[in-house]
Amino acid sequence: MSGQTSLETPKAANQEGIQLSPIIKYEKSKPEIEADHEVFIKIQETTVPEEQAGKAQEAGTAKKAQNTLLLLINYACLFVGSVSASLITKYYFIHKGSSRWVSTWVQSAGFPVLLLPIYLPYYLSKSSHKRKPFSGFTLKLFLLSVIVGLFMGLNNLLISWGTSYLPVSTNSLLLSSQLAFNLVLSMLLVKQKASFTNLNCVLLLTVSSVLIALGSSHDKPPGLTGSQYLVGFLSTIGAGLLFALYLPVMELIYRKVDCYGMVLEMQLVMEMAATALATVGMGASHGGFSVMKVESTRVFDKGAAAYWVTVAATLVAWQLCFVGTAGMVFLTTSLTGGICMTALMGANVVGGVIFYGDKFGGIKAVSTVLCVWGFCSYLYGMYKKKNKKILFKRPEILRKPWDYQQIVAET
């Protein structure tokens, strides 16, 4: 029989004359023993991974907090760099700075500043596992960085042409049109999914740019011809298109990048290439760096000291802007990076009105409202999407404890 029951009275108790009730012994069957063994294994699988899952969750929380802090720092760099670079570049042209190649050159020539965040953490870190700068930086990444850097140099030139002819507020609103190009190119290159939130945001920003175009004839600075305004208008739109292409291309490249340090290293190489292009152009059209000396002493109406302070401030401002953009794309997506840049349009418009007295009529006001509306709707859509993902796609509280490895892998 599979189970046997026997009655037995202890011998020692019988010898002393103590009357005891019989002890029942039960021998388990083989299926029951196997079932108990499976229960024991289940208990082990539930308790051990729970401890490890707790540690993994703590590590994941710390890493998430670190990435959030890094994201905030990058957006702060983008905010300060974008607004200040736009205003300082306009200051250069207002006070009779006339070389668009000089304006192009200063957008990327501040690349030595990047050596500080690249090498400083390496020498200050006491970790035994610290990464040496440019380790793992392959020849392929180097060539890609050079090619993208040359396109960046062309984009910088177009920005200089647009800024030299257009008011800061108009230039900023037109650059917001890059978001429409960004969405289309992101869908083609990085398979960004089209949603109502994305399309609504792009539509509102496109309408905003159209309104600016329709009201452009009443917004020309004194002495600016219609053809010059058209050149500035088309240059700004072209810069937006190139920048919209730059963002998803960089997202594709960053998928092969291991850490944020490599992002800074790639940015250094890209800006070196852009500086080389601007240096060649400046030498071919103006005779090299001598044009800067002439401008500082004979052309710039605020004097040589103010000229060189303007150049130095522009160098730093553009570095903050480009590093912030690269960090946003690396930490989020190219579309989110474009959205965040468009959000700064309002700050640029207000800065142009406050510092340079740009006109802020009805059309520009409506355009600004549409841009803010589009950005807010995008943020709200992202918020709802994130909550839906947490509740329905990542219900960790409903998972078995031993599935913690999959949870951590998805984090």
GROMACS .gro file of C-alpha atoms in nm:
model
  411
    1MET     CA    1   0.000   0.000   0.000
    2SER     CA    2   0.110   0.351  -0.069
    3GLY     CA    3   0.040   0.473   0.287
    4GLN     CA    4   0.070   0.260   0.603
    5THR     CA    5  -0.048   0.337   0.955
    6SER     CA    6   0.094   0.149   1.257
    7LEU     CA    7   0.027   0.161   1.630
    8GLU     CA    8   0.322   0.144   1.871
    9THR     CA    9   0.356   0.191   2.248
   10PRO     CA   10   0.696   0.301   2.380
   11LYS     CA   11   0.878   0.019   2.558
   12ALA     CA   12   1.019   0.236   2.836
   13ALA     CA   13   0.678   0.360   2.930
   14ASN     CA   14   0.537   0.007   2.949
   15GLN     CA   15   0.819  -0.113   3.177
   16GLU     CA   16   0.740   0.159   3.432
   17GLY     CA   17   0.373   0.072   3.428
   18ILE     CA   18   0.266   0.395   3.277
   19GLN     CA   19  -0.037   0.367   3.059
   20LEU     CA   20   0.017   0.569   2.740
   21SER     CA   21  -0.194   0.615   2.438
   22PRO     CA   22  -0.045   0.461   2.128
   23ILE     CA   23   0.172   0.679   1.897
   24ILE     CA   24   0.049   0.700   1.544
   25LYS     CA   25   0.319   0.685   1.277
   26TYR     CA   26   0.234   0.791   0.925
   27GLU     CA   27   0.453   0.704   0.630
   28LYS     CA   28   0.404   0.946   0.336
   29SER     CA   29   0.354   0.823  -0.012
   30LYS     CA   30   0.599   0.912  -0.285
   31PRO     CA   31   0.367   1.164  -0.457
   32GLU     CA   32   0.314   1.341  -0.124
   33ILE     CA   33   0.689   1.358  -0.058
   34GLU     CA   34   0.745   1.506  -0.405
   35ALA     CA   35   0.470   1.759  -0.344
   36ASP     CA   36   0.630   1.870  -0.016
   37HIS     CA   37   0.963   1.899  -0.192
   38GLU     CA   38   0.810   2.124  -0.457
   39VAL     CA   39   0.660   2.345  -0.185
   40PHE     CA   40   1.003   2.372  -0.021
   41ILE     CA   41   1.160   2.470  -0.354
   42LYS     CA   42   0.887   2.731  -0.409
   43ILE     CA   43   0.958   2.882  -0.066
   44GLN     CA   44   1.327   2.904  -0.151
   45GLU     CA   45   1.251   3.063  -0.489
   46THR     CA   46   1.025   3.319  -0.323
   47THR     CA   47   1.240   3.425  -0.031
   48VAL     CA   48   1.588   3.447  -0.186
   49PRO     CA   49   1.497   3.651  -0.492
   50GLU     CA   50   1.286   3.885  -0.279
   51GLU     CA   51   1.601   3.994  -0.096
   52GLN     CA   52   1.792   4.026  -0.420
   53ALA     CA   53   1.498   4.208  -0.579
   54GLY     CA   54   1.505   4.459  -0.295
   55LYS     CA   55   1.872   4.531  -0.356
   56ALA     CA   56   1.816   4.550  -0.730
   57GLN     CA   57   1.524   4.786  -0.677
   58GLU     CA   58   1.735   5.012  -0.456
   59ALA     CA   59   2.011   5.017  -0.719
   60GLY     CA   60   1.756   5.090  -0.991
   61THR     CA   61   1.606   5.374  -0.786
   62ALA     CA   62   1.949   5.528  -0.728
   63LYS     CA   63   2.033   5.503  -1.097
   64LYS     CA   64   1.701   5.657  -1.194
   65ALA     CA   65   1.761   5.947  -0.955
   66GLN     CA   66   2.109   5.996  -1.102
   67ASN     CA   67   1.971   6.001  -1.457
   68THR     CA   68   1.698   6.246  -1.354
   69LEU     CA   69   1.957   6.479  -1.203
   70LEU     CA   70   2.171   6.451  -1.516
   71LEU     CA   71   1.865   6.524  -1.730
   72LEU     CA   72   1.786   6.837  -1.528
   73ILE     CA   73   2.146   6.958  -1.556
   74ASN     CA   74   2.140   6.908  -1.933
   75TYR     CA   75   1.812   7.093  -1.972
   76ALA     CA   76   1.948   7.378  -1.758
   77CYS     CA   77   2.250   7.395  -1.990
   78LEU     CA   78   2.018   7.392  -2.290
   79PHE     CA   79   1.800   7.668  -2.144
   80VAL     CA   80   2.085   7.900  -2.045
   81GLY     CA   81   2.287   7.828  -2.359
   82SER     CA   82   2.003   7.867  -2.608
   83VAL     CA   83   1.863   8.191  -2.470
   84SER     CA   84   2.198   8.358  -2.403
   85ALA     CA   85   2.352   8.248  -2.736
   86SER     CA   86   2.059   8.391  -2.930
   87LEU     CA   87   2.072   8.723  -2.748
   88ILE     CA   88   2.452   8.759  -2.757
   89THR     CA   89   2.472   8.674  -3.128
   90LYS     CA   90   2.211   8.940  -3.201
   91TYR     CA   91   2.410   9.185  -2.986
   92TYR     CA   92   2.712   9.118  -3.208
   93PHE     CA   93   2.522   9.206  -3.526
   94ILE     CA   94   2.340   9.506  -3.376
   95HIS     CA   95   2.667   9.672  -3.283
   96LYS     CA   96   2.801   9.644  -3.638
   97GLY     CA   97   2.960   9.302  -3.622
   98SER     CA   98   2.916   9.191  -3.981
   99SER     CA   99   3.107   8.867  -4.038
  100ARG     CA  100   2.873   8.572  -4.056
  101TRP     CA  101   3.172   8.339  -4.072
  102VAL     CA  102   3.298   8.478  -3.741
  103SER     CA  103   2.952   8.421  -3.596
  104THR     CA  104   2.963   8.067  -3.735
  105TRP     CA  105   3.312   8.004  -3.600
  106VAL     CA  106   3.231   8.104  -3.242
  107GLN     CA  107   2.939   7.859  -3.231
  108SER     CA  108   3.175   7.563  -3.227
  109ALA     CA  109   3.522   7.701  -3.145
  110GLY     CA  110   3.459   7.671  -2.773
  111PHE     CA  111   3.509   7.295  -2.788
  112PRO     CA  112   3.815   7.302  -2.552
  113VAL     CA  113   3.566   7.378  -2.274
  114LEU     CA  114   3.442   7.018  -2.311
  115LEU     CA  115   3.779   6.883  -2.200
  116LEU     CA  116   3.688   6.983  -1.845
  117PRO     CA  117   3.380   6.757  -1.803
  118ILE     CA  118   3.553   6.481  -2.001
  119TYR     CA  119   3.874   6.454  -1.799
  120LEU     CA  120   3.787   6.607  -1.461
  121PRO     CA  121   3.563   6.318  -1.340
  122TYR     CA  122   3.834   6.070  -1.437
  123TYR     CA  123   4.100   6.236  -1.223
  124LEU     CA  124   3.869   6.316  -0.931
  125SER     CA  125   3.699   5.976  -0.911
  126LYS     CA  126   3.838   5.730  -0.656
  127SER     CA  127   3.657   5.432  -0.803
  128SER     CA  128   3.868   5.141  -0.923
  129HIS     CA  129   3.627   5.085  -1.212
  130LYS     CA  130   3.642   5.436  -1.355
  131ARG     CA  131   3.642   5.467  -1.731
  132LYS     CA  132   3.938   5.626  -1.906
  133PRO     CA  133   3.834   5.904  -2.149
  134PHE     CA  134   3.807   5.794  -2.513
  135SER     CA  135   3.840   5.427  -2.422
  136GLY     CA  136   3.609   5.232  -2.651
  137PHE     CA  137   3.592   5.526  -2.891
  138THR     CA  138   3.611   5.336  -3.219
  139LEU     CA  139   3.720   5.458  -3.562
  140LYS     CA  140   3.360   5.424  -3.681
  141LEU     CA  141   3.234   5.657  -3.409
  142PHE     CA  142   3.512   5.901  -3.490
  143LEU     CA  143   3.422   5.912  -3.861
  144LEU     CA  144   3.053   5.947  -3.784
  145SER     CA  145   3.131   6.233  -3.548
  146VAL     CA  146   3.337   6.412  -3.813
  147ILE     CA  147   3.064   6.379  -4.077
  148VAL     CA  148   2.792   6.500  -3.841
  149GLY     CA  149   3.023   6.782  -3.731
  150LEU     CA  150   3.058   6.909  -4.087
  151PHE     CA  151   2.681   6.920  -4.123
  152MET     CA  152   2.668   7.099  -3.789
  153GLY     CA  153   2.907   7.360  -3.929
  154LEU     CA  154   2.673   7.419  -4.222
  155ASN     CA  155   2.380   7.446  -3.982
  156ASN     CA  156   2.572   7.704  -3.778
  157LEU     CA  157   2.629   7.912  -4.092
  158LEU     CA  158   2.258   7.912  -4.174
  159ILE     CA  159   2.177   8.016  -3.817
  160SER     CA  160   2.423   8.306  -3.850
  161TRP     CA  161   2.260   8.424  -4.173
  162GLY     CA  162   1.915   8.406  -4.018
  163THR     CA  163   2.017   8.584  -3.697
  164SER     CA  164   2.193   8.863  -3.888
  165TYR     CA  165   1.877   8.956  -4.079
  166LEU     CA  166   1.582   8.864  -3.857
  167PRO     CA  167   1.468   8.991  -3.518
  168VAL     CA  168   1.544   8.750  -3.233
  169SER     CA  169   1.176   8.676  -3.168
  170THR     CA  170   1.099   8.606  -3.535
  171ASN     CA  171   1.410   8.392  -3.572
  172SER     CA  172   1.318   8.188  -3.263
  173LEU     CA  173   0.962   8.129  -3.378
  174LEU     CA  174   1.077   8.016  -3.721
  175LEU     CA  175   1.327   7.773  -3.569
  176SER     CA  176   1.037   7.609  -3.390
  177SER     CA  177   0.929   7.471  -3.728
  178GLN     CA  178   1.210   7.214  -3.693
  179LEU     CA  179   0.973   7.014  -3.474
  180ALA     CA  180   0.753   6.921  -3.771
  181PHE     CA  181   1.058   6.801  -3.965
  182ASN     CA  182   1.183   6.626  -3.653
  183LEU     CA  183   0.865   6.423  -3.611
  184VAL     CA  184   0.863   6.307  -3.973
  185LEU     CA  185   1.233   6.216  -3.971
  186SER     CA  186   1.202   6.046  -3.633
  187MET     CA  187   0.922   5.829  -3.771
  188LEU     CA  188   1.138   5.734  -4.069
  189LEU     CA  189   1.476   5.690  -3.899
  190VAL     CA  190   1.412   5.581  -3.541
  191LYS     CA  191   1.059   5.442  -3.590
  192GLN     CA  192   0.896   5.699  -3.365
  193LYS     CA  193   0.526   5.615  -3.330
  194ALA     CA  194   0.283   5.881  -3.445
  195SER     CA  195   0.019   5.966  -3.187
  196PHE     CA  196  -0.250   6.228  -3.146
  197THR     CA  197  -0.028   6.414  -2.898
  198ASN     CA  198   0.263   6.429  -3.142
  199LEU     CA  199   0.052   6.532  -3.438
  200ASN     CA  200  -0.138   6.793  -3.239
  201CYS     CA  201   0.186   6.950  -3.116
  202VAL     CA  202   0.341   6.956  -3.463
  203LEU     CA  203   0.025   7.102  -3.618
  204LEU     CA  204   0.008   7.385  -3.368
  205LEU     CA  205   0.375   7.473  -3.414
  206THR     CA  206   0.345   7.460  -3.793
  207VAL     CA  207   0.048   7.697  -3.785
  208SER     CA  208   0.253   7.924  -3.560
  209SER     CA  209   0.535   7.940  -3.817
  210VAL     CA  210   0.287   8.006  -4.100
  211LEU     CA  211   0.143   8.299  -3.907
  212ILE     CA  212   0.493   8.442  -3.867
  213ALA     CA  213   0.550   8.409  -4.241
  214LEU     CA  214   0.222   8.584  -4.322
  215GLY     CA  215   0.302   8.876  -4.093
  216SER     CA  216   0.670   8.902  -4.184
  217SER     CA  217   0.632   9.201  -4.413
  218HIS     CA  218   0.552   9.424  -4.113
  219ASP     CA  219   0.842   9.299  -3.900
  220LYS     CA  220   1.149   9.396  -4.102
  221PRO     CA  221   1.414   9.598  -3.918
  222PRO     CA  222   1.489   9.948  -4.058
  223GLY     CA  223   1.713   9.943  -4.364
  224LEU     CA  224   1.658   9.573  -4.436
  225THR     CA  225   1.551   9.497  -4.792
  226GLY     CA  226   1.290   9.243  -4.886
  227SER     CA  227   1.548   9.016  -5.047
  228GLN     CA  228   1.765   9.022  -4.734
  229TYR     CA  229   1.465   8.936  -4.520
  230LEU     CA  230   1.382   8.648  -4.752
  231VAL     CA  231   1.740   8.518  -4.726
  232GLY     CA  232   1.721   8.532  -4.348
  233PHE     CA  233   1.380   8.365  -4.351
  234LEU     CA  234   1.489   8.077  -4.578
  235SER     CA  235   1.821   8.038  -4.393
  236THR     CA  236   1.639   7.995  -4.063
  237ILE     CA  237   1.398   7.739  -4.211
  238GLY     CA  238   1.697   7.553  -4.361
  239ALA     CA  239   1.872   7.554  -4.024
  240GLY     CA  240   1.560   7.408  -3.868
  241LEU     CA  241   1.549   7.132  -4.129
  242LEU     CA  242   1.915   7.039  -4.079
  243PHE     CA  243   1.876   7.043  -3.704
  244ALA     CA  244   1.566   6.823  -3.730
  245LEU     CA  245   1.777   6.574  -3.926
  246TYR     CA  246   2.062   6.601  -3.677
  247LEU     CA  247   1.849   6.494  -3.379
  248PRO     CA  248   1.725   6.150  -3.500
  249VAL     CA  249   2.062   6.075  -3.662
  250MET     CA  250   2.230   6.135  -3.328
  251GLU     CA  251   1.971   5.917  -3.154
  252LEU     CA  252   2.067   5.633  -3.388
  253ILE     CA  253   2.437   5.687  -3.319
  254TYR     CA  254   2.385   5.713  -2.942
  255ARG     CA  255   2.234   5.366  -2.938
  256LYS     CA  256   2.589   5.240  -2.988
  257VAL     CA  257   2.727   5.461  -2.710
  258ASP     CA  258   2.787   5.311  -2.367
  259CYS     CA  259   2.781   5.614  -2.137
  260TYR     CA  260   2.733   5.988  -2.111
  261GLY     CA  261   3.108   6.041  -2.119
  262MET     CA  262   3.120   5.910  -2.475
  263VAL     CA  263   2.847   6.160  -2.567
  264LEU     CA  264   3.074   6.444  -2.457
  265GLU     CA  265   3.367   6.291  -2.644
  266MET     CA  266   3.163   6.266  -2.964
  267GLN     CA  267   3.048   6.624  -2.914
  268LEU     CA  268   3.411   6.734  -2.887
  269VAL     CA  269   3.502   6.567  -3.218
  270MET     CA  270   3.192   6.705  -3.393
  271GLU     CA  271   3.263   7.059  -3.287
  272MET     CA  272   3.627   7.029  -3.391
  273ALA     CA  273   3.506   6.934  -3.740
  274ALA     CA  274   3.255   7.220  -3.744
  275THR     CA  275   3.528   7.462  -3.633
  276ALA     CA  276   3.758   7.341  -3.910
  277LEU     CA  277   3.485   7.408  -4.168
  278ALA     CA  278   3.419   7.756  -4.029
  279THR     CA  279   3.793   7.833  -4.019
  280VAL     CA  280   3.831   7.740  -4.386
  281GLY     CA  281   3.528   7.949  -4.481
  282MET     CA  282   3.645   8.246  -4.278
  283GLY     CA  283   3.991   8.228  -4.433
  284ALA     CA  284   3.854   8.202  -4.786
  285SER     CA  285   3.607   8.489  -4.755
  286HIS     CA  286   3.770   8.732  -4.512
  287GLY     CA  287   4.139   8.650  -4.500
  288GLY     CA  288   4.140   8.449  -4.180
  289PHE     CA  289   4.141   8.566  -3.821
  290SER     CA  290   4.259   8.913  -3.918
  291VAL     CA  291   3.895   9.004  -3.976
  292MET     CA  292   3.831   8.963  -3.602
  293LYS     CA  293   4.112   9.205  -3.518
  294VAL     CA  294   3.979   9.458  -3.767
  295GLU     CA  295   3.625   9.422  -3.635
  296SER     CA  296   3.733   9.467  -3.274
  297THR     CA  297   3.926   9.789  -3.336
  298ARG     CA  298   3.750   9.959  -3.629
  299VAL     CA  299   3.402   9.815  -3.676
  300PHE     CA  300   3.246   9.708  -3.346
  301ASP     CA  301   3.100  10.026  -3.199
  302LYS     CA  302   3.131   9.918  -2.834
  303GLY     CA  303   3.510   9.894  -2.842
  304ALA     CA  304   3.767   9.615  -2.854
  305ALA     CA  305   3.716   9.501  -2.493
  306ALA     CA  306   3.341   9.458  -2.540
  307TYR     CA  307   3.405   9.278  -2.868
  308TRP     CA  308   3.627   9.011  -2.713
  309VAL     CA  309   3.396   8.970  -2.414
  310THR     CA  310   3.111   8.915  -2.661
  311VAL     CA  311   3.316   8.653  -2.848
  312ALA     CA  312   3.411   8.472  -2.525
  313ALA     CA  313   3.053   8.475  -2.395
  314THR     CA  314   2.927   8.340  -2.727
  315LEU     CA  315   3.180   8.056  -2.718
  316VAL     CA  316   3.060   7.940  -2.375
  317ALA     CA  317   2.690   7.993  -2.448
  318TRP     CA  318   2.693   7.777  -2.761
  319GLN     CA  319   2.881   7.500  -2.581
  320LEU     CA  320   2.613   7.491  -2.313
  321CYS     CA  321   2.344   7.481  -2.581
  322PHE     CA  322   2.498   7.198  -2.783
  323VAL     CA  323   2.595   6.987  -2.481
  324GLY     CA  324   2.246   7.027  -2.338
  325THR     CA  325   2.092   6.919  -2.670
  326ALA     CA  326   2.318   6.613  -2.699
  327GLY     CA  327   2.242   6.512  -2.341
  328MET     CA  328   1.867   6.545  -2.392
  329VAL     CA  329   1.877   6.322  -2.700
  330PHE     CA  330   2.097   6.063  -2.526
  331LEU     CA  331   1.889   6.050  -2.208
  332THR     CA  332   1.546   6.069  -2.377
  333THR     CA  333   1.466   6.070  -2.750
  334SER     CA  334   1.528   6.298  -3.044
  335LEU     CA  335   1.163   6.407  -3.049
  336THR     CA  336   1.166   6.492  -2.678
  337GLY     CA  337   1.487   6.688  -2.731
  338GLY     CA  338   1.323   6.883  -3.012
  339ILE     CA  339   1.016   6.948  -2.800
  340CYS     CA  340   1.229   7.080  -2.513
  341MET     CA  341   1.417   7.311  -2.748
  342THR     CA  342   1.090   7.443  -2.887
  343ALA     CA  343   0.974   7.513  -2.533
  344LEU     CA  344   1.256   7.766  -2.504
  345MET     CA  345   1.110   7.964  -2.794
  346GLY     CA  346   0.895   8.164  -2.556
  347ALA     CA  347   1.198   8.264  -2.350
  348ASN     CA  348   1.383   8.375  -2.665
  349VAL     CA  349   1.084   8.579  -2.781
  350VAL     CA  350   1.053   8.751  -2.443
  351GLY     CA  351   1.428   8.815  -2.438
  352GLY     CA  352   1.416   8.979  -2.780
  353VAL     CA  353   1.127   9.202  -2.675
  354ILE     CA  354   1.292   9.302  -2.345
  355PHE     CA  355   1.652   9.357  -2.454
  356TYR     CA  356   1.616   9.468  -2.817
  357GLY     CA  357   1.267   9.613  -2.835
  358ASP     CA  358   1.137   9.362  -3.089
  359LYS     CA  359   0.777   9.424  -3.184
  360PHE     CA  360   0.529   9.191  -3.023
  361GLY     CA  361   0.209   9.241  -3.216
  362GLY     CA  362  -0.104   9.033  -3.237
  363ILE     CA  363   0.028   8.777  -3.487
  364LYS     CA  364   0.342   8.709  -3.284
  365ALA     CA  365   0.136   8.684  -2.965
  366VAL     CA  366  -0.096   8.427  -3.124
  367SER     CA  367   0.205   8.235  -3.254
  368THR     CA  368   0.358   8.225  -2.907
  369VAL     CA  369   0.033   8.103  -2.754
  370LEU     CA  370   0.008   7.827  -3.015
  371CYS     CA  371   0.364   7.715  -2.941
  372VAL     CA  372   0.302   7.705  -2.567
  373TRP     CA  373  -0.027   7.523  -2.625
  374GLY     CA  374   0.141   7.263  -2.842
  375PHE     CA  375   0.419   7.206  -2.593
  376CYS     CA  376   0.183   7.175  -2.296
  377SER     CA  377  -0.038   6.929  -2.482
  378TYR     CA  378   0.269   6.720  -2.562
  379LEU     CA  379   0.377   6.718  -2.197
  380TYR     CA  380   0.027   6.617  -2.087
  381GLY     CA  381   0.019   6.336  -2.342
  382MET     CA  382   0.359   6.210  -2.225
  383TYR     CA  383   0.239   6.222  -1.864
  384LYS     CA  384  -0.070   6.014  -1.943
  385LYS     CA  385   0.135   5.770  -2.147
  386LYS     CA  386   0.383   5.724  -1.865
  387ASN     CA  387   0.110   5.657  -1.610
  388LYS     CA  388  -0.059   5.409  -1.843
  389LYS     CA  389   0.271   5.230  -1.893
  390ILE     CA  390   0.325   5.201  -1.518
  391LEU     CA  391  -0.025   5.070  -1.448
  392PHE     CA  392  -0.072   4.830  -1.736
  393LYS     CA  393   0.264   4.744  -1.889
  394ARG     CA  394   0.477   4.726  -1.575
  395PRO     CA  395   0.257   4.596  -1.292
  396GLU     CA  396   0.548   4.478  -1.073
  397ILE     CA  397   0.320   4.434  -0.774
  398LEU     CA  398   0.129   4.164  -0.959
  399ARG     CA  399   0.436   3.969  -1.066
  400LYS     CA  400   0.592   3.675  -0.892
  401PRO     CA  401   0.890   3.762  -0.672
  402TRP     CA  402   1.124   3.540  -0.869
  403ASP     CA  403   1.059   3.748  -1.183
  404TYR     CA  404   1.268   4.034  -1.042
  405GLN     CA  405   1.544   3.983  -1.297
  406GLN     CA  406   1.304   4.062  -1.580
  407ILE     CA  407   1.179   4.371  -1.396
  408VAL     CA  408   1.533   4.502  -1.345
  409ALA     CA  409   1.621   4.428  -1.708
  410GLU     CA  410   1.328   4.640  -1.822
  411THR     CA  411   1.410   4.931  -1.591
   0.00000   0.00000   0.00000
